[in-house]
PDB file of C-alpha atoms in Angstrom:
ATOM      1  CA  ARG A  28      -0.052  -6.433   0.232  1.00 75.00           C
ATOM      2  CA  LYS A  29      -0.739  -4.223  -2.793  1.00 85.00           C
ATOM      3  CA  GLU A  30      -3.793  -5.135  -4.874  1.00 92.00           C
ATOM      4  CA  VAL A  31      -1.741  -5.140  -8.084  1.00 96.00           C
ATOM      5  CA  GLU A  32       1.951  -6.009  -7.970  1.00 96.00           C
ATOM      6  CA  GLN A  33       4.555  -5.460 -10.654  1.00 95.00           C
ATOM      7  CA  ASP A  34       8.322  -5.629 -10.846  1.00 88.00           C
ATOM      8  CA  PRO A  35       9.316  -1.934 -10.995  1.00 86.00           C
ATOM      9  CA  GLY A  36      12.359  -2.617 -13.183  1.00 88.00           C
ATOM     10  CA  PRO A  37      13.975  -0.869 -14.886  1.00 93.00           C
ATOM     11  CA  PHE A  38      14.286  -3.284 -17.754  1.00 95.00           C
ATOM     12  CA  ASN A  39      17.112  -2.160 -20.041  1.00 97.00           C
ATOM     13  CA  VAL A  40      16.986  -3.957 -23.400  1.00 97.00           C
ATOM     14  CA  PRO A  41      18.577  -3.435 -26.829  1.00 98.00           C
ATOM     15  CA  GLU A  42      16.496  -2.587 -29.870  1.00 98.00           C
ATOM     16  CA  GLY A  43      14.993  -5.702 -31.390  1.00 98.00           C
ATOM     17  CA  ALA A  44      14.834  -7.613 -28.120  1.00 98.00           C
ATOM     18  CA  THR A  45      11.781  -9.370 -26.750  1.00 98.00           C
ATOM     19  CA  VAL A  46      10.788  -8.351 -23.238  1.00 97.00           C
ATOM     20  CA  ALA A  47       8.080  -9.664 -20.929  1.00 96.00           C
ATOM     21  CA  PHE A  48       6.391  -7.980 -17.991  1.00 95.00           C
ATOM     22  CA  ASN A  49       4.422  -9.795 -15.322  1.00 94.00           C
ATOM     23  CA  CYS A  50       1.784  -8.671 -12.912  1.00 96.00           C
ATOM     24  CA  THR A  51      -0.262 -10.329 -10.173  1.00 96.00           C
ATOM     25  CA  TYR A  52      -3.524  -9.159  -8.633  1.00 96.00           C
ATOM     26  CA  SER A  53      -4.956 -10.112  -5.274  1.00 94.00           C
ATOM     27  CA  ASN A  54      -8.716  -9.712  -5.680  1.00 90.00           C
ATOM     28  CA  SER A  55     -10.312 -12.703  -7.357  1.00 87.00           C
ATOM     29  CA  ALA A  56     -13.394 -10.554  -8.075  1.00 87.00           C
ATOM     30  CA  SER A  57     -11.404  -8.516 -10.613  1.00 86.00           C
ATOM     31  CA  GLN A  58     -13.349  -8.393 -13.847  1.00 85.00           C
ATOM     32  CA  SER A  59     -11.445  -6.312 -16.386  1.00 90.00           C
ATOM     33  CA  PHE A  60      -7.742  -6.092 -17.067  1.00 93.00           C
ATOM     34  CA  PHE A  61      -5.597  -3.616 -18.973  1.00 95.00           C
ATOM     35  CA  TRP A  62      -2.101  -2.486 -19.750  1.00 97.00           C
ATOM     36  CA  TYR A  63      -1.568   1.275 -19.810  1.00 97.00           C
ATOM     37  CA  ARG A  64       1.553   3.027 -21.028  1.00 98.00           C
ATOM     38  CA  GLN A  65       2.884   6.169 -19.354  1.00 97.00           C
ATOM     39  CA  ASP A  66       5.648   8.307 -20.802  1.00 97.00           C
ATOM     40  CA  CYS A  67       7.757  10.455 -18.487  1.00 95.00           C
ATOM     41  CA  ARG A  68       5.709  13.329 -17.022  1.00 93.00           C
ATOM     42  CA  LYS A  69       2.705  12.428 -19.216  1.00 96.00           C
ATOM     43  CA  GLU A  70      -0.672  10.904 -18.519  1.00 96.00           C
ATOM     44  CA  PRO A  71      -1.354   7.141 -18.717  1.00 97.00           C
ATOM     45  CA  LYS A  72      -2.761   5.942 -22.043  1.00 96.00           C
ATOM     46  CA  LEU A  73      -4.499   2.655 -22.722  1.00 95.00           C
ATOM     47  CA  LEU A  74      -2.177   0.244 -24.514  1.00 96.00           C
ATOM     48  CA  MET A  75      -4.503  -2.719 -24.633  1.00 95.00           C
ATOM     49  CA  SER A  76      -7.209  -4.582 -22.804  1.00 92.00           C
ATOM     50  CA  VAL A  77      -6.427  -8.130 -21.687  1.00 93.00           C
ATOM     51  CA  TYR A  78      -8.816 -10.978 -22.391  1.00 87.00           C
ATOM     52  CA  SER A  79      -8.935 -14.488 -20.971  1.00 86.00           C
ATOM     53  CA  SER A  80      -8.178 -15.984 -24.371  1.00 87.00           C
ATOM     54  CA  GLY A  81      -5.107 -13.807 -24.767  1.00 88.00           C
ATOM     55  CA  ASN A  82      -4.855 -11.079 -27.358  1.00 93.00           C
ATOM     56  CA  GLU A  83      -2.333  -9.558 -29.681  1.00 94.00           C
ATOM     57  CA  ASP A  84      -1.917  -6.097 -31.155  1.00 94.00           C
ATOM     58  CA  GLY A  85       1.010  -5.933 -33.542  1.00 96.00           C
ATOM     59  CA  ARG A  86       4.194  -6.501 -31.547  1.00 98.00           C
ATOM     60  CA  PHE A  87       2.301  -6.621 -28.241  1.00 98.00           C
ATOM     61  CA  THR A  88       0.747  -9.753 -26.739  1.00 97.00           C
ATOM     62  CA  ALA A  89      -1.222  -9.814 -23.497  1.00 96.00           C
ATOM     63  CA  GLN A  90      -2.165 -12.896 -21.505  1.00 95.00           C
ATOM     64  CA  LEU A  91      -4.439 -13.440 -18.523  1.00 95.00           C
ATOM     65  CA  ASN A  92      -4.468 -16.409 -16.179  1.00 94.00           C
ATOM     66  CA  ARG A  93      -7.479 -16.070 -13.887  1.00 92.00           C
ATOM     67  CA  ALA A  94      -6.646 -19.170 -11.869  1.00 92.00           C
ATOM     68  CA  SER A  95      -3.216 -17.799 -10.959  1.00 93.00           C
ATOM     69  CA  GLN A  96      -4.394 -14.165 -10.944  1.00 94.00           C
ATOM     70  CA  TYR A  97      -1.555 -13.315 -13.265  1.00 94.00           C
ATOM     71  CA  ILE A  98      -1.312 -10.947 -16.243  1.00 96.00           C
ATOM     72  CA  SER A  99       1.544 -10.624 -18.701  1.00 96.00           C
ATOM     73  CA  LEU A 100       2.638  -8.353 -21.523  1.00 97.00           C
ATOM     74  CA  LEU A 101       5.107  -9.422 -24.188  1.00 97.00           C
ATOM     75  CA  ILE A 102       6.771  -6.887 -26.474  1.00 98.00           C
ATOM     76  CA  ARG A 103       8.540  -8.279 -29.517  1.00 98.00           C
ATOM     77  CA  ASP A 104      11.129  -6.461 -31.646  1.00 98.00           C
ATOM     78  CA  SER A 105      11.487  -3.593 -29.160  1.00 98.00           C
ATOM     79  CA  LYS A 106      11.771  -0.079 -30.560  1.00 98.00           C
ATOM     80  CA  LEU A 107      13.388   2.970 -28.980  1.00 98.00           C
ATOM     81  CA  SER A 108       9.890   4.477 -28.881  1.00 97.00           C
ATOM     82  CA  ASP A 109       8.696   1.670 -26.586  1.00 98.00           C
ATOM     83  CA  SER A 110      10.693   3.221 -23.728  1.00 98.00           C
ATOM     84  CA  ALA A 111       8.093   4.111 -21.100  1.00 97.00           C
ATOM     85  CA  THR A 112       6.501   2.842 -17.903  1.00 97.00           C
ATOM     86  CA  TYR A 113       3.969   0.054 -18.357  1.00 98.00           C
ATOM     87  CA  LEU A 114       1.148  -0.017 -15.827  1.00 97.00           C
ATOM     88  CA  CYS A 115      -0.832  -3.151 -15.059  1.00 97.00           C
ATOM     89  CA  VAL A 116      -4.444  -2.253 -14.255  1.00 96.00           C
ATOM     90  CA  VAL A 117      -7.482  -4.148 -12.987  1.00 95.00           C
ATOM     91  CA  LYS A 118     -11.094  -3.157 -12.550  1.00 92.00           C
ATOM     92  CA  ILE A 119     -13.228  -4.776  -9.852  1.00 85.00           C
ATOM     93  CA  ASN A 120     -16.348  -2.674  -9.976  1.00 77.00           C
ATOM     94  CA  THR A 121     -17.539  -0.633 -12.885  1.00 69.00           C
ATOM     95  CA  ASP A 122     -15.851   2.493 -11.612  1.00 77.00           C
ATOM     96  CA  LYS A 123     -12.276   2.786 -10.459  1.00 87.00           C
ATOM     97  CA  LEU A 124      -9.133   1.442 -12.038  1.00 92.00           C
ATOM     98  CA  ILE A 125      -6.567  -0.116  -9.713  1.00 95.00           C
ATOM     99  CA  PHE A 126      -3.014   0.435 -10.904  1.00 97.00           C
ATOM    100  CA  GLY A 127       0.217  -1.333 -10.173  1.00 96.00           C
ATOM    101  CA  THR A 128       3.312   0.758  -9.525  1.00 95.00           C
ATOM    102  CA  GLY A 129       4.447   0.301 -13.132  1.00 96.00           C
ATOM    103  CA  THR A 130       7.429  -1.335 -14.794  1.00 96.00           C
ATOM    104  CA  ARG A 131       9.932   0.959 -16.438  1.00 96.00           C
ATOM    105  CA  LEU A 132      11.327  -0.083 -19.828  1.00 97.00           C
ATOM    106  CA  GLN A 133      14.359   1.524 -21.424  1.00 97.00           C
ATOM    107  CA  VAL A 134      15.237   0.415 -24.955  1.00 98.00           C
ATOM    108  CA  PHE A 135      18.751   1.348 -26.053  1.00 97.00           C
ATOM    109  CA  PRO A 136      20.268   1.467 -29.571  1.00 96.00           C
TER     110      PRO A 136
ATOM    111  CA  GLY B  23     -11.500  15.769 -31.002  1.00 61.00           C
ATOM    112  CA  ALA B  24     -10.502  17.477 -27.785  1.00 86.00           C
ATOM    113  CA  GLY B  25      -9.303  15.266 -24.982  1.00 94.00           C
ATOM    114  CA  VAL B  26      -9.578  15.715 -21.235  1.00 97.00           C
ATOM    115  CA  SER B  27      -8.116  19.033 -20.136  1.00 97.00           C
ATOM    116  CA  GLN B  28      -6.941  20.047 -16.690  1.00 98.00           C
ATOM    117  CA  THR B  29      -6.009  23.410 -15.249  1.00 98.00           C
ATOM    118  CA  PRO B  30      -3.671  24.580 -13.953  1.00 98.00           C
ATOM    119  CA  SER B  31      -0.911  22.340 -15.249  1.00 97.00           C
ATOM    120  CA  ASN B  32       1.240  23.260 -12.262  1.00 98.00           C
ATOM    121  CA  LYS B  33       0.293  24.673  -8.888  1.00 98.00           C
ATOM    122  CA  VAL B  34       2.689  25.667  -6.137  1.00 98.00           C
ATOM    123  CA  THR B  35       1.154  26.594  -2.821  1.00 98.00           C
ATOM    124  CA  GLU B  36       2.105  26.951   0.808  1.00 97.00           C
ATOM    125  CA  LYS B  37       1.174  24.577   3.579  1.00 97.00           C
ATOM    126  CA  GLY B  38      -2.222  25.430   4.989  1.00 97.00           C
ATOM    127  CA  LYS B  39      -3.588  27.094   1.856  1.00 98.00           C
ATOM    128  CA  TYR B  40      -6.680  26.120  -0.135  1.00 98.00           C
ATOM    129  CA  VAL B  41      -6.432  24.948  -3.752  1.00 98.00           C
ATOM    130  CA  GLU B  42      -8.862  24.119  -6.535  1.00 98.00           C
ATOM    131  CA  LEU B  43      -8.016  21.892  -9.476  1.00 98.00           C
ATOM    132  CA  ARG B  44     -10.251  21.846 -12.536  1.00 98.00           C
ATOM    133  CA  CYS B  45     -11.076  19.082 -15.005  1.00 98.00           C
ATOM    134  CA  ASP B  46     -12.873  19.385 -18.351  1.00 98.00           C
ATOM    135  CA  PRO B  47     -13.889  15.914 -19.545  1.00 97.00           C
ATOM    136  CA  ILE B  48     -14.370  14.812 -23.120  1.00 95.00           C
ATOM    137  CA  SER B  49     -17.670  16.165 -24.403  1.00 94.00           C
ATOM    138  CA  GLY B  50     -20.493  13.676 -23.891  1.00 91.00           C
ATOM    139  CA  HIS B  51     -18.676  11.571 -21.314  1.00 93.00           C
ATOM    140  CA  THR B  52     -20.932  10.957 -18.338  1.00 92.00           C
ATOM    141  CA  ALA B  53     -18.360   9.328 -16.048  1.00 93.00           C
ATOM    142  CA  LEU B  54     -15.513  11.341 -14.504  1.00 95.00           C
ATOM    143  CA  TYR B  55     -12.733  10.133 -12.204  1.00 96.00           C
ATOM    144  CA  TRP B  56     -10.039  11.741 -10.117  1.00 98.00           C
ATOM    145  CA  TYR B  57      -6.774   9.950  -9.317  1.00 98.00           C
ATOM    146  CA  ARG B  58      -3.605  10.990  -7.523  1.00 98.00           C
ATOM    147  CA  GLN B  59      -0.137   9.850  -8.557  1.00 98.00           C
ATOM    148  CA  SER B  60       2.859  10.173  -6.259  1.00 96.00           C
ATOM    149  CA  LEU B  61       6.413   9.830  -7.528  1.00 93.00           C
ATOM    150  CA  GLY B  62       7.293   6.258  -8.415  1.00 91.00           C
ATOM    151  CA  GLN B  63       3.746   5.003  -7.866  1.00 94.00           C
ATOM    152  CA  GLY B  64       0.791   4.197 -10.066  1.00 96.00           C
ATOM    153  CA  PRO B  65      -2.271   6.435  -9.968  1.00 97.00           C
ATOM    154  CA  GLU B  66      -4.561   5.931  -6.962  1.00 97.00           C
ATOM    155  CA  PHE B  67      -8.309   6.378  -7.180  1.00 96.00           C
ATOM    156  CA  LEU B  68      -9.884   9.291  -5.331  1.00 97.00           C
ATOM    157  CA  ILE B  69     -13.482   9.770  -6.503  1.00 96.00           C
ATOM    158  CA  TYR B  70     -15.865   8.877  -9.329  1.00 94.00           C
ATOM    159  CA  PHE B  71     -18.822  10.860 -10.666  1.00 94.00           C
ATOM    160  CA  GLN B  72     -21.648   9.504 -12.730  1.00 92.00           C
ATOM    161  CA  GLY B  73     -23.370  12.627 -14.004  1.00 90.00           C
ATOM    162  CA  THR B  74     -23.564  15.185 -11.215  1.00 92.00           C
ATOM    163  CA  GLY B  75     -23.394  12.798  -8.296  1.00 91.00           C
ATOM    164  CA  ALA B  76     -20.379  11.278  -6.596  1.00 92.00           C
ATOM    165  CA  ALA B  77     -21.007   7.554  -7.030  1.00 90.00           C
ATOM    166  CA  ASP B  78     -17.879   6.473  -5.154  1.00 92.00           C
ATOM    167  CA  ASP B  79     -15.720   8.736  -2.992  1.00 94.00           C
ATOM    168  CA  SER B  80     -14.006   5.942  -1.097  1.00 93.00           C
ATOM    169  CA  GLY B  81     -10.542   7.026  -2.242  1.00 95.00           C
ATOM    170  CA  LEU B  82     -10.612  10.528  -0.775  1.00 97.00           C
ATOM    171  CA  PRO B  83      -7.926  10.404   1.940  1.00 96.00           C
ATOM    172  CA  ASN B  84      -9.684  12.648   4.482  1.00 95.00           C
ATOM    173  CA  ASP B  85     -12.247  15.421   4.834  1.00 96.00           C
ATOM    174  CA  ARG B  86      -9.832  18.063   3.553  1.00 98.00           C
ATOM    175  CA  PHE B  87     -10.538  16.723   0.065  1.00 98.00           C
ATOM    176  CA  PHE B  88     -13.808  17.446  -1.696  1.00 97.00           C
ATOM    177  CA  ALA B  89     -14.925  17.350  -5.328  1.00 97.00           C
ATOM    178  CA  VAL B  90     -17.955  18.630  -7.207  1.00 97.00           C
ATOM    179  CA  ARG B  91     -19.446  18.302 -10.651  1.00 96.00           C
ATOM    180  CA  PRO B  92     -22.516  20.550 -10.462  1.00 95.00           C
ATOM    181  CA  GLU B  93     -23.647  20.385 -14.101  1.00 93.00           C
ATOM    182  CA  GLY B  94     -22.424  16.935 -14.983  1.00 90.00           C
ATOM    183  CA  SER B  95     -19.520  18.194 -17.057  1.00 94.00           C
ATOM    184  CA  VAL B  96     -16.628  20.183 -15.510  1.00 97.00           C
ATOM    185  CA  SER B  97     -15.390  18.973 -12.138  1.00 98.00           C
ATOM    186  CA  THR B  98     -13.387  20.730  -9.437  1.00 98.00           C
ATOM    187  CA  LEU B  99     -11.252  18.982  -6.838  1.00 98.00           C
ATOM    188  CA  LYS B 100     -10.867  21.111  -3.738  1.00 98.00           C
ATOM    189  CA  ILE B 101      -8.192  20.643  -1.088  1.00 98.00           C
ATOM    190  CA  GLN B 102      -8.363  22.572   2.161  1.00 98.00           C
ATOM    191  CA  ARG B 103      -5.472  23.234   4.560  1.00 98.00           C
ATOM    192  CA  THR B 104      -2.959  21.664   2.197  1.00 98.00           C
ATOM    193  CA  GLU B 105      -0.137  19.567   3.645  1.00 97.00           C
ATOM    194  CA  ARG B 106       3.247  18.697   2.184  1.00 97.00           C
ATOM    195  CA  GLY B 107       2.059  15.115   1.776  1.00 96.00           C
ATOM    196  CA  ASP B 108      -0.595  16.319  -0.682  1.00 98.00           C
ATOM    197  CA  SER B 109       2.137  17.044  -3.240  1.00 98.00           C
ATOM    198  CA  ALA B 110       1.477  14.798  -6.235  1.00 98.00           C
ATOM    199  CA  VAL B 111       0.122  14.810  -9.770  1.00 98.00           C
ATOM    200  CA  TYR B 112      -3.674  14.921  -9.756  1.00 98.00           C
ATOM    201  CA  LEU B 113      -5.100  13.161 -12.794  1.00 98.00           C
ATOM    202  CA  CYS B 114      -8.616  13.397 -14.125  1.00 98.00           C
ATOM    203  CA  ALA B 115     -10.137  10.813 -16.462  1.00 96.00           C
ATOM    204  CA  SER B 116     -13.446  10.492 -18.247  1.00 95.00           C
ATOM    205  CA  SER B 117     -15.302   7.695 -19.981  1.00 92.00           C
ATOM    206  CA  LEU B 118     -18.413   7.521 -22.096  1.00 88.00           C
ATOM    207  CA  ASP B 119     -20.188   5.686 -19.316  1.00 78.00           C
ATOM    208  CA  SER B 120     -19.069   3.329 -16.574  1.00 69.00           C
ATOM    209  CA  PHE B 121     -19.592  -0.028 -18.226  1.00 71.00           C
ATOM    210  CA  TRP B 122     -16.843  -2.640 -17.978  1.00 65.00           C
ATOM    211  CA  THR B 123     -15.776  -1.990 -21.554  1.00 70.00           C
ATOM    212  CA  ASP B 124     -15.616   1.805 -21.383  1.00 81.00           C
ATOM    213  CA  THR B 125     -12.098   3.164 -21.712  1.00 88.00           C
ATOM    214  CA  GLN B 126     -10.986   5.837 -19.276  1.00 92.00           C
ATOM    215  CA  TYR B 127      -9.122   8.676 -21.003  1.00 95.00           C
ATOM    216  CA  PHE B 128      -6.770  10.672 -18.848  1.00 97.00           C
ATOM    217  CA  GLY B 129      -5.963  14.343 -18.862  1.00 97.00           C
ATOM    218  CA  PRO B 130      -2.373  15.649 -18.596  1.00 97.00           C
ATOM    219  CA  GLY B 131      -2.705  16.185 -14.851  1.00 98.00           C
ATOM    220  CA  THR B 132      -2.081  19.019 -12.421  1.00 98.00           C
ATOM    221  CA  ARG B 133       1.254  18.864 -10.630  1.00 98.00           C
ATOM    222  CA  LEU B 134       0.637  20.154  -7.103  1.00 98.00           C
ATOM    223  CA  THR B 135       3.565  21.171  -4.933  1.00 98.00           C
ATOM    224  CA  VAL B 136       2.941  22.130  -1.328  1.00 98.00           C
ATOM    225  CA  LEU B 137       5.869  23.979   0.238  1.00 96.00           C
TER     226      LEU B 137
END
């Protein structure tokens, strides 16, 4: 079983739609949680950290459920520029990041 | 300011050859990480340096892979006797330190193709 599991998609949604991505992690010792965004043939970039209380950054909302070991990302009012792969990431120790396989989002006009 | 840089951006080599991949972290960042990303997968951890020393090399797949960071800045990932299965994008990241809250910033990667 992978340490971080995500639905690979692709999710094809029209502009303006709301889309949600889910992720589960297997190690209950995981301490930090993130969503990274990766454009085609580019490096991953931090989208947002995920906190237990939930957090929002503009159109993006992240939630963490430690009891269920579940992380989510909600994107409201999708834009064409949101098309990318979204990587769910956990950190157990203070060093390495553990990535899911990523969920591909394609927003169409 | 300048981000993480990696050279070369692309490397094509033949099976059995030796390759070196270079990473220049963000100035002042003490922590440096190497990851490998295969097609359709997320990045996988290889090795982490804190300063000059390898603090965690548990992700290196075998003894053909080795990395150094002799002066605590630039790092080189070295792969001996390359195999076709080594083909991937090799990503380097750096962070200010290795605390829980420190963001890892990634370089553009080196795309390695082993023929």
